[in-house]
PDB file of C-alpha atoms in Angstrom:
ATOM      1  CA  MET G   1       8.341  64.249 109.664  1.00 56.00           C
ATOM      2  CA  PRO G   2       7.627  67.451 111.567  1.00 61.00           C
ATOM      3  CA  GLU G   3       3.937  68.067 112.370  1.00 66.00           C
ATOM      4  CA  ILE G   4       2.095  71.335 112.392  1.00 70.00           C
ATOM      5  CA  LYS G   5      -0.483  72.182 115.046  1.00 74.00           C
ATOM      6  CA  ILE G   6      -3.329  74.668 114.361  1.00 73.00           C
ATOM      7  CA  ALA G   7      -6.593  75.573 116.047  1.00 78.00           C
ATOM      8  CA  CYS G   8      -9.967  75.311 114.278  1.00 75.00           C
ATOM      9  CA  GLU G   9     -11.341  78.742 113.711  1.00 74.00           C
ATOM     10  CA  ARG G  10     -14.903  77.535 114.487  1.00 75.00           C
ATOM     11  CA  CYS G  11     -14.592  75.296 117.493  1.00 78.00           C
ATOM     12  CA  GLY G  12     -11.092  76.087 118.621  1.00 72.00           C
ATOM     13  CA  GLY G  13     -10.075  72.467 118.647  1.00 73.00           C
ATOM     14  CA  HIS G  14      -6.504  71.612 117.976  1.00 74.00           C
ATOM     15  CA  ILE G  15      -5.562  69.828 114.815  1.00 73.00           C
ATOM     16  CA  GLU G  16      -2.174  68.275 114.108  1.00 74.00           C
ATOM     17  CA  TYR G  17      -1.039  67.386 110.600  1.00 70.00           C
ATOM     18  CA  PRO G  18       2.212  66.680 108.841  1.00 75.00           C
ATOM     19  CA  SER G  19       3.862  69.530 106.992  1.00 69.00           C
ATOM     20  CA  GLU G  20       3.490  67.706 103.695  1.00 70.00           C
ATOM     21  CA  MET G  21      -0.324  68.233 103.836  1.00 73.00           C
ATOM     22  CA  ALA G  22       0.051  71.995 103.824  1.00 70.00           C
ATOM     23  CA  GLY G  23      -2.389  73.574 101.342  1.00 73.00           C
ATOM     24  CA  GLN G  24      -4.901  70.637 101.457  1.00 75.00           C
ATOM     25  CA  SER G  25      -8.484  70.858 102.800  1.00 76.00           C
ATOM     26  CA  ILE G  26      -9.619  68.594 105.646  1.00 75.00           C
ATOM     27  CA  GLN G  27     -12.574  68.459 108.055  1.00 76.00           C
ATOM     28  CA  CYS G  28     -12.125  69.347 111.662  1.00 76.00           C
ATOM     29  CA  PRO G  29     -12.455  66.080 113.643  1.00 77.00           C
ATOM     30  CA  HIS G  30     -14.336  67.980 116.312  1.00 76.00           C
ATOM     31  CA  CYS G  31     -16.932  69.978 114.395  1.00 79.00           C
ATOM     32  CA  GLN G  32     -16.629  68.688 110.823  1.00 72.00           C
ATOM     33  CA  HIS G  33     -15.779  72.194 109.582  1.00 72.00           C
ATOM     34  CA  THR G  34     -13.720  72.269 106.393  1.00 78.00           C
ATOM     35  CA  ILE G  35     -10.294  73.782 106.981  1.00 73.00           C
ATOM     36  CA  THR G  36      -7.560  74.579 104.466  1.00 77.00           C
ATOM     37  CA  LEU G  37      -4.295  73.631 106.066  1.00 70.00           C
ATOM     38  CA  PRO G  38      -1.873  76.585 106.005  1.00 75.00           C
ATOM     39  CA  SER G  39       1.815  76.288 105.002  1.00 71.00           C
ATOM     40  CA  PRO G  40       4.254  76.336 107.893  1.00 67.00           C
ATOM     41  CA  PRO G  41       5.959  79.701 108.524  1.00 66.00           C
ATOM     42  CA  PRO G  42       9.477  79.966 107.101  1.00 66.00           C
ATOM     43  CA  PRO G  43      12.195  79.308 109.660  1.00 64.00           C
ATOM     44  CA  ILE G  44      13.729  82.377 111.261  1.00 63.00           C
ATOM     45  CA  PRO G  45      17.423  82.558 110.256  1.00 63.00           C
ATOM     46  CA  ARG G  46      19.801  82.397 113.135  1.00 67.00           C
ATOM     47  CA  GLN G  47      21.692  85.634 113.568  1.00 64.00           C
ATOM     48  CA  PRO G  48      25.448  85.306 114.246  1.00 64.00           C
ATOM     49  CA  THR G  49      26.657  86.558 117.568  1.00 64.00           C
ATOM     50  CA  PRO G  50      28.275  89.988 116.995  1.00 62.00           C
ATOM     51  CA  GLN G  51      31.995  90.175 117.797  1.00 65.00           C
ATOM     52  CA  PRO G  52      33.643  93.365 119.158  1.00 62.00           C
ATOM     53  CA  PRO G  53      35.908  95.127 116.607  1.00 61.00           C
ATOM     54  CA  PRO G  54      39.661  94.599 117.089  1.00 59.00           C
ATOM     55  CA  VAL G  55      41.466  97.300 119.024  1.00 56.00           C
ATOM     56  CA  PRO G  56      44.220  98.971 116.891  1.00 57.00           C
ATOM     57  CA  GLY G  57      47.697  98.045 118.057  1.00 54.00           C
ATOM     58  CA  SER G  58      46.515  95.068 120.023  1.00 51.00           C
ATOM     59  CA  ALA G  59      48.457  91.882 119.597  1.00 51.00           C
ATOM     60  CA  ARG G  60      47.584  88.329 120.053  1.00 56.00           C
ATOM     61  CA  PRO G  61      48.684  87.002 123.404  1.00 53.00           C
ATOM     62  CA  SER G  62      51.999  85.248 123.094  1.00 55.00           C
ATOM     63  CA  PRO G  63      52.020  81.584 123.876  1.00 57.00           C
ATOM     64  CA  ARG G  64      53.440  80.535 127.140  1.00 65.00           C
ATOM     65  CA  HIS G  65      56.949  79.003 127.063  1.00 65.00           C
ATOM     66  CA  GLY G  66      58.567  76.401 129.179  1.00 70.00           C
ATOM     67  CA  ILE G  67      61.213  77.048 131.818  1.00 73.00           C
ATOM     68  CA  PHE G  68      64.048  75.935 129.494  1.00 69.00           C
ATOM     69  CA  TYR G  69      63.116  78.698 127.031  1.00 71.00           C
ATOM     70  CA  TYR G  70      63.630  81.379 129.657  1.00 72.00           C
ATOM     71  CA  VAL G  71      66.809  79.762 131.004  1.00 72.00           C
ATOM     72  CA  PHE G  72      68.358  79.668 127.490  1.00 74.00           C
ATOM     73  CA  TRP G  73      67.615  83.284 126.594  1.00 74.00           C
ATOM     74  CA  GLY G  74      68.612  84.444 130.045  1.00 77.00           C
ATOM     75  CA  THR G  75      72.016  82.819 129.573  1.00 79.00           C
ATOM     76  CA  VAL G  76      72.431  84.416 126.125  1.00 77.00           C
ATOM     77  CA  SER G  77      71.540  87.833 127.561  1.00 80.00           C
ATOM     78  CA  LEU G  78      74.077  87.398 130.368  1.00 81.00           C
ATOM     79  CA  PHE G  79      76.967  86.578 127.994  1.00 78.00           C
ATOM     80  CA  GLY G  80      75.960  89.434 125.668  1.00 79.00           C
ATOM     81  CA  THR G  81      76.084  91.875 128.567  1.00 80.00           C
ATOM     82  CA  LEU G  82      79.521  90.608 129.629  1.00 81.00           C
ATOM     83  CA  ALA G  83      80.834  91.011 126.049  1.00 78.00           C
ATOM     84  CA  ILE G  84      79.576  94.599 125.885  1.00 83.00           C
ATOM     85  CA  LEU G  85      81.220  95.426 129.221  1.00 78.00           C
ATOM     86  CA  PHE G  86      84.505  93.834 128.108  1.00 73.00           C
ATOM     87  CA  PHE G  87      84.770  95.783 124.846  1.00 69.00           C
ATOM     88  CA  GLY G  88      83.634  98.932 126.617  1.00 68.00           C
ATOM     89  CA  PHE G  89      86.505  98.515 129.074  1.00 62.00           C
ATOM     90  CA  ILE G  90      88.998  98.056 126.199  1.00 60.00           C
ATOM     91  CA  PHE G  91      87.684 101.192 124.494  1.00 51.00           C
ATOM     92  CA  LEU G  92      87.943 103.337 127.601  1.00 54.00           C
ATOM     93  CA  THR G  93      91.478 102.198 128.419  1.00 54.00           C
ATOM     94  CA  ALA G  94      93.054 102.194 124.934  1.00 47.00           C
ATOM     95  CA  VAL G  95      91.073 103.789 122.132  1.00 40.00           C
ATOM     96  CA  GLY G  96      89.339 106.139 124.487  1.00 42.00           C
ATOM     97  CA  ALA G  97      92.628 107.398 125.823  1.00 45.00           C
ATOM     98  CA  GLY G  98      93.873 108.123 122.319  1.00 43.00           C
ATOM     99  CA  PHE G  99      90.613 109.841 121.409  1.00 37.00           C
ATOM    100  CA  LEU G 100      90.680 112.122 124.434  1.00 37.00           C
ATOM    101  CA  SER G 101      94.338 112.835 123.791  1.00 40.00           C
ATOM    102  CA  GLY G 102      93.491 113.901 120.233  1.00 43.00           C
ATOM    103  CA  LEU G 103      90.850 116.288 121.536  1.00 37.00           C
ATOM    104  CA  SER G 104      93.460 118.008 123.658  1.00 35.00           C
ATOM    105  CA  HIS G 105      95.775 118.332 120.601  1.00 37.00           C
ATOM    106  CA  ARG G 106      98.594 116.581 122.410  1.00 38.00           C
ATOM    107  CA  PRO G 107     100.356 113.380 121.317  1.00 36.00           C
ATOM    108  CA  ALA G 108      99.398 110.270 123.256  1.00 37.00           C
ATOM    109  CA  THR G 109     103.064 109.315 123.806  1.00 35.00           C
ATOM    110  CA  VAL G 110     106.030 111.511 123.052  1.00 34.00           C
ATOM    111  CA  LYS G 111     108.452 108.606 123.403  1.00 38.00           C
ATOM    112  CA  ASN G 112     106.957 106.588 120.520  1.00 39.00           C
ATOM    113  CA  THR G 113     106.826 109.608 118.226  1.00 37.00           C
ATOM    114  CA  THR G 114     110.476 110.385 118.806  1.00 38.00           C
ATOM    115  CA  THR G 115     111.566 106.790 118.271  1.00 38.00           C
ATOM    116  CA  THR G 116     109.613 106.489 115.002  1.00 45.00           C
ATOM    117  CA  ALA G 117     111.104 109.707 113.628  1.00 46.00           C
ATOM    118  CA  ALA G 118     114.657 108.645 114.583  1.00 46.00           C
ATOM    119  CA  THR G 119     114.392 105.334 112.722  1.00 46.00           C
ATOM    120  CA  HIS G 120     113.764 107.248 109.486  1.00 86.00           C
ATOM    121  CA  ASN G 121     116.818 109.487 109.814  1.00 91.00           C
ATOM    122  CA  LEU G 122     120.345 108.798 108.637  1.00 91.00           C
ATOM    123  CA  PRO G 123     122.524 107.311 111.392  1.00 92.00           C
ATOM    124  CA  ALA G 124     125.005 109.377 113.366  1.00 91.00           C
ATOM    125  CA  LEU G 125     128.438 109.911 111.819  1.00 93.00           C
ATOM    126  CA  THR G 126     131.270 107.582 112.697  1.00 92.00           C
ATOM    127  CA  GLU G 127     134.560 108.856 114.097  1.00 93.00           C
ATOM    128  CA  THR G 128     136.144 108.699 110.638  1.00 93.00           C
ATOM    129  CA  GLU G 129     133.245 110.586 109.062  1.00 92.00           C
ATOM    130  CA  ILE G 130     133.402 113.233 111.773  1.00 94.00           C
ATOM    131  CA  GLU G 131     137.064 113.856 110.931  1.00 94.00           C
ATOM    132  CA  GLN G 132     136.222 114.135 107.250  1.00 94.00           C
ATOM    133  CA  ALA G 133     133.345 116.535 107.913  1.00 93.00           C
ATOM    134  CA  ARG G 134     135.587 118.703 110.121  1.00 94.00           C
ATOM    135  CA  ASN G 135     137.911 119.195 107.162  1.00 94.00           C
ATOM    136  CA  LEU G 136     134.985 119.962 104.834  1.00 95.00           C
ATOM    137  CA  VAL G 137     133.741 122.781 107.057  1.00 94.00           C
ATOM    138  CA  THR G 138     136.874 124.794 106.345  1.00 93.00           C
ATOM    139  CA  GLY G 139     136.172 124.535 102.622  1.00 93.00           C
ATOM    140  CA  LEU G 140     132.820 126.296 102.936  1.00 96.00           C
ATOM    141  CA  ASN G 141     132.286 130.031 102.988  1.00 95.00           C
ATOM    142  CA  SER G 142     131.028 131.122 106.414  1.00 94.00           C
ATOM    143  CA  GLN G 143     129.434 134.443 107.294  1.00 94.00           C
ATOM    144  CA  THR G 144     127.963 135.447 110.656  1.00 94.00           C
ATOM    145  CA  ASP G 145     125.007 137.774 111.013  1.00 94.00           C
ATOM    146  CA  ASP G 146     125.751 139.563 114.291  1.00 90.00           C
ATOM    147  CA  ILE G 147     122.219 141.007 114.500  1.00 92.00           C
ATOM    148  CA  GLU G 148     120.408 137.702 114.076  1.00 91.00           C
ATOM    149  CA  GLY G 149     123.185 135.617 115.608  1.00 93.00           C
ATOM    150  CA  THR G 150     123.187 133.211 112.655  1.00 96.00           C
ATOM    151  CA  THR G 151     126.196 131.745 110.883  1.00 96.00           C
ATOM    152  CA  TRP G 152     125.698 130.730 107.257  1.00 97.00           C
ATOM    153  CA  TYR G 153     127.766 128.004 105.600  1.00 97.00           C
ATOM    154  CA  SER G 154     127.582 127.984 101.801  1.00 96.00           C
ATOM    155  CA  PRO G 155     129.580 126.671  98.806  1.00 94.00           C
ATOM    156  CA  ASP G 156     131.199 128.909  96.177  1.00 89.00           C
ATOM    157  CA  PRO G 157     128.170 129.054  93.807  1.00 85.00           C
ATOM    158  CA  ALA G 158     126.303 131.084  96.425  1.00 82.00           C
ATOM    159  CA  HIS G 159     128.524 134.091  95.790  1.00 82.00           C
ATOM    160  CA  ASN G 160     128.384 134.508  92.032  1.00 84.00           C
ATOM    161  CA  TYR G 161     125.780 135.695  89.580  1.00 84.00           C
ATOM    162  CA  LYS G 162     125.337 132.520  87.578  1.00 92.00           C
ATOM    163  CA  THR G 163     122.413 130.127  87.403  1.00 96.00           C
ATOM    164  CA  ALA G 164     123.093 127.522  90.084  1.00 96.00           C
ATOM    165  CA  VAL G 165     121.619 124.820  92.310  1.00 97.00           C
ATOM    166  CA  TYR G 166     123.121 124.210  95.776  1.00 97.00           C
ATOM    167  CA  LEU G 167     122.527 123.494  99.458  1.00 98.00           C
ATOM    168  CA  TYR G 168     123.569 125.762 102.323  1.00 98.00           C
ATOM    169  CA  ILE G 169     123.371 125.729 106.126  1.00 98.00           C
ATOM    170  CA  GLY G 170     122.194 128.121 108.808  1.00 97.00           C
ATOM    171  CA  GLN G 171     123.022 127.765 112.503  1.00 97.00           C
ATOM    172  CA  LYS G 172     122.572 129.832 115.633  1.00 95.00           C
ATOM    173  CA  GLN G 173     124.747 129.594 118.720  1.00 89.00           C
ATOM    174  CA  THR G 174     122.268 127.172 120.308  1.00 90.00           C
ATOM    175  CA  GLY G 175     119.975 124.616 118.757  1.00 91.00           C
ATOM    176  CA  GLN G 176     120.223 122.441 115.697  1.00 94.00           C
ATOM    177  CA  PRO G 177     121.249 123.798 112.280  1.00 97.00           C
ATOM    178  CA  TRP G 178     118.870 123.946 109.323  1.00 98.00           C
ATOM    179  CA  LEU G 179     119.500 123.069 105.702  1.00 98.00           C
ATOM    180  CA  ARG G 180     118.159 125.061 102.746  1.00 98.00           C
ATOM    181  CA  TRP G 181     117.891 124.331  99.035  1.00 98.00           C
ATOM    182  CA  LYS G 182     118.385 127.138  96.525  1.00 98.00           C
ATOM    183  CA  ILE G 183     117.704 127.083  92.764  1.00 98.00           C
ATOM    184  CA  ARG G 184     118.776 130.386  91.219  1.00 97.00           C
ATOM    185  CA  TYR G 185     118.016 131.529  87.681  1.00 98.00           C
ATOM    186  CA  TYR G 186     120.114 134.389  86.255  1.00 97.00           C
ATOM    187  CA  GLY G 187     119.552 135.881  82.810  1.00 96.00           C
ATOM    188  CA  LYS G 188     118.377 138.826  80.750  1.00 95.00           C
ATOM    189  CA  ASP G 189     114.755 137.779  80.277  1.00 96.00           C
ATOM    190  CA  TRP G 190     112.103 136.924  82.837  1.00 97.00           C
ATOM    191  CA  LEU G 191     110.864 133.328  82.910  1.00 98.00           C
ATOM    192  CA  PHE G 192     108.280 133.806  85.675  1.00 98.00           C
ATOM    193  CA  ILE G 193     109.046 130.307  86.926  1.00 98.00           C
ATOM    194  CA  ARG G 194     106.132 128.306  88.289  1.00 97.00           C
ATOM    195  CA  ARG G 195     107.635 124.853  88.764  1.00 98.00           C
ATOM    196  CA  TYR G 196     110.719 122.675  88.218  1.00 98.00           C
ATOM    197  CA  ARG G 197     111.089 119.389  86.364  1.00 98.00           C
ATOM    198  CA  VAL G 198     113.833 117.006  87.494  1.00 98.00           C
ATOM    199  CA  LYS G 199     115.112 113.988  85.565  1.00 98.00           C
ATOM    200  CA  ILE G 200     117.602 111.824  87.470  1.00 97.00           C
ATOM    201  CA  ASP G 201     119.732 109.503  85.310  1.00 97.00           C
ATOM    202  CA  ASP G 202     117.350 107.308  83.257  1.00 95.00           C
ATOM    203  CA  ALA G 203     114.331 107.685  85.532  1.00 96.00           C
ATOM    204  CA  GLU G 204     111.189 109.529  84.500  1.00 96.00           C
ATOM    205  CA  ALA G 205     111.068 113.249  85.180  1.00 97.00           C
ATOM    206  CA  VAL G 206     109.364 114.393  88.383  1.00 97.00           C
ATOM    207  CA  THR G 207     107.866 117.753  89.277  1.00 97.00           C
ATOM    208  CA  VAL G 208     109.013 119.973  92.148  1.00 98.00           C
ATOM    209  CA  LEU G 209     106.474 122.601  93.166  1.00 97.00           C
ATOM    210  CA  PRO G 210     107.541 125.575  95.305  1.00 97.00           C
ATOM    211  CA  THR G 211     105.838 125.696  98.690  1.00 95.00           C
ATOM    212  CA  GLY G 212     106.497 129.432  98.980  1.00 94.00           C
ATOM    213  CA  GLU G 213     106.967 132.468  96.783  1.00 95.00           C
ATOM    214  CA  ILE G 214     109.761 132.549  94.218  1.00 97.00           C
ATOM    215  CA  LYS G 215     111.781 135.718  94.773  1.00 97.00           C
ATOM    216  CA  ARG G 216     112.372 137.954  91.742  1.00 97.00           C
ATOM    217  CA  ASP G 217     114.851 140.810  91.368  1.00 95.00           C
ATOM    218  CA  ASN G 218     116.490 142.789  88.577  1.00 93.00           C
ATOM    219  CA  SER G 219     119.541 145.016  88.313  1.00 89.00           C
ATOM    220  CA  GLY G 220     121.608 146.438  85.417  1.00 87.00           C
ATOM    221  CA  GLY G 221     119.533 144.717  82.750  1.00 90.00           C
ATOM    222  CA  SER G 222     119.736 141.274  84.414  1.00 95.00           C
ATOM    223  CA  VAL G 223     117.089 139.381  86.319  1.00 97.00           C
ATOM    224  CA  TRP G 224     117.081 136.792  89.125  1.00 96.00           C
ATOM    225  CA  GLU G 225     114.368 134.290  90.002  1.00 98.00           C
ATOM    226  CA  THR G 226     115.211 132.339  93.143  1.00 97.00           C
ATOM    227  CA  PHE G 227     113.699 129.267  94.742  1.00 98.00           C
ATOM    228  CA  ASP G 228     114.941 129.206  98.372  1.00 97.00           C
ATOM    229  CA  GLU G 229     113.236 126.773 100.775  1.00 98.00           C
ATOM    230  CA  LEU G 230     113.945 124.456 103.681  1.00 98.00           C
ATOM    231  CA  ALA G 231     115.511 121.357 102.194  1.00 97.00           C
ATOM    232  CA  ASP G 232     113.589 118.865 104.311  1.00 96.00           C
ATOM    233  CA  LYS G 233     110.363 119.894 102.551  1.00 96.00           C
ATOM    234  CA  HIS G 234     111.815 118.219  99.454  1.00 97.00           C
ATOM    235  CA  ALA G 235     113.943 115.548 101.164  1.00 96.00           C
ATOM    236  CA  HIS G 236     112.637 112.678  99.026  1.00 95.00           C
ATOM    237  CA  VAL G 237     113.590 114.181  95.664  1.00 97.00           C
ATOM    238  CA  LEU G 238     116.864 115.541  97.072  1.00 97.00           C
ATOM    239  CA  ASN G 239     117.867 112.065  98.238  1.00 97.00           C
ATOM    240  CA  GLN G 240     117.193 110.776  94.728  1.00 97.00           C
ATOM    241  CA  ILE G 241     119.263 113.588  93.207  1.00 97.00           C
ATOM    242  CA  LEU G 242     122.204 112.996  95.567  1.00 97.00           C
ATOM    243  CA  ALA G 243     122.089 109.237  94.925  1.00 96.00           C
ATOM    244  CA  GLY G 244     122.222 109.706  91.142  1.00 96.00           C
ATOM    245  CA  LYS G 245     125.078 110.371  88.715  1.00 96.00           C
ATOM    246  CA  THR G 246     123.527 113.157  86.608  1.00 97.00           C
ATOM    247  CA  THR G 247     120.450 115.324  87.035  1.00 98.00           C
ATOM    248  CA  HIS G 248     118.763 117.437  84.382  1.00 98.00           C
ATOM    249  CA  LEU G 249     116.714 120.261  85.816  1.00 98.00           C
ATOM    250  CA  ARG G 250     114.253 122.412  83.871  1.00 98.00           C
ATOM    251  CA  MET G 251     112.925 125.709  85.202  1.00 98.00           C
ATOM    252  CA  GLU G 252     109.446 126.055  83.692  1.00 98.00           C
ATOM    253  CA  GLY G 253     107.885 129.507  83.535  1.00 97.00           C
ATOM    254  CA  SER G 254     104.980 131.194  81.816  1.00 97.00           C
ATOM    255  CA  GLU G 255     107.449 133.136  79.622  1.00 96.00           C
ATOM    256  CA  GLY G 256     109.956 130.368  78.868  1.00 96.00           C
ATOM    257  CA  ASN G 257     112.152 127.563  80.195  1.00 97.00           C
ATOM    258  CA  LYS G 258     115.748 127.193  81.306  1.00 97.00           C
ATOM    259  CA  ASP G 259     117.554 123.815  81.366  1.00 98.00           C
ATOM    260  CA  ILE G 260     120.700 123.063  83.374  1.00 97.00           C
ATOM    261  CA  GLU G 261     122.641 119.896  84.122  1.00 97.00           C
ATOM    262  CA  LEU G 262     124.011 118.866  87.518  1.00 97.00           C
ATOM    263  CA  GLY G 263     127.012 116.650  86.872  1.00 96.00           C
ATOM    264  CA  PRO G 264     129.231 114.666  89.263  1.00 96.00           C
ATOM    265  CA  GLU G 265     131.067 117.773  90.499  1.00 95.00           C
ATOM    266  CA  GLN G 266     127.922 119.714  91.427  1.00 96.00           C
ATOM    267  CA  LEU G 267     126.296 116.661  93.032  1.00 97.00           C
ATOM    268  CA  GLU G 268     129.390 115.903  95.092  1.00 97.00           C
ATOM    269  CA  GLU G 269     129.419 119.477  96.345  1.00 96.00           C
ATOM    270  CA  MET G 270     125.794 119.104  97.508  1.00 97.00           C
ATOM    271  CA  ARG G 271     126.648 115.807  99.253  1.00 97.00           C
ATOM    272  CA  GLU G 272     129.487 117.493 101.133  1.00 96.00           C
ATOM    273  CA  VAL G 273     127.205 120.271 102.381  1.00 97.00           C
ATOM    274  CA  LEU G 274     124.733 117.643 103.634  1.00 97.00           C
ATOM    275  CA  PHE G 275     127.655 115.853 105.320  1.00 95.00           C
ATOM    276  CA  VAL G 276     128.656 119.045 107.139  1.00 97.00           C
ATOM    277  CA  PHE G 277     125.033 119.680 108.112  1.00 97.00           C
ATOM    278  CA  ARG G 278     124.922 116.302 109.869  1.00 96.00           C
ATOM    279  CA  TYR G 279     128.301 116.998 111.475  1.00 96.00           C
ATOM    280  CA  LEU G 280     126.938 120.242 112.963  1.00 96.00           C
ATOM    281  CA  GLY G 281     124.098 118.321 114.608  1.00 95.00           C
ATOM    282  CA  GLY G 282     121.421 118.280 111.914  1.00 96.00           C
ATOM    283  CA  THR G 283     119.202 115.256 111.225  1.00 95.00           C
ATOM    284  CA  TRP G 284     118.199 114.166 107.729  1.00 97.00           C
ATOM    285  CA  PRO G 285     115.522 111.672 106.544  1.00 94.00           C
ATOM    286  CA  ALA G 286     116.872 108.431 105.125  1.00 88.00           C
ATOM    287  CA  ASP G 287     114.150 108.053 102.489  1.00 79.00           C
TER     288      ASP G 287
END
């Protein structure tokens, strides 16, 4: 048991006693003075050692790693760098070249573009077809514009005043010819045509939208509304028309419609004009 030591207030002698006797009265063994034993003072609580506040943004020190850890990640980093350099080289030599070529608005390779376009065109005429086309040329009406230097080849419907659908050819002294498609409405009342609907044989009707202005004219109480455009702008639908047996064509306008039928005779005439166009040096898409 812990003992408490006090001094007598009379003689100053030291007295030791166990803590359990606190509060009792005893006589000083030196001077016989009666002393009330005081209670021991309460223990002083131990204050914790203050710690410095954490610094914002500080991180705990990372544990140290062995040599194999650094060798492994060093190897991974090396292969990653080589992969980046490899794909960067591919980009600069292939994709990069195409990208820079696009910025300059020039095709990357003219040879590939020409080859791709040629594979989509109808093949060149055979010797027999050339002989046939030479005979067909004489059956077309030809007129030469001396001012513009252009010769026009057209079938008979081009020179009457009836509603008609036909192809015709223009050619200068040098260069390739060009093929045009004309749809002409002739009547007494305006239709103000906005579009054309085409139904080929038993297929569903398709719409042909003009890419330019429809020309309108009137004379002597009659009116004309004429669609006249480069044929290759509508090559897909024209190929379908020329491959069919019968085509029904509707001219749709804000003031009314006009329906016509292209039978075997009219379609054959359009095929012959296309044949002559190819004979004169023109190219035509196969699809």
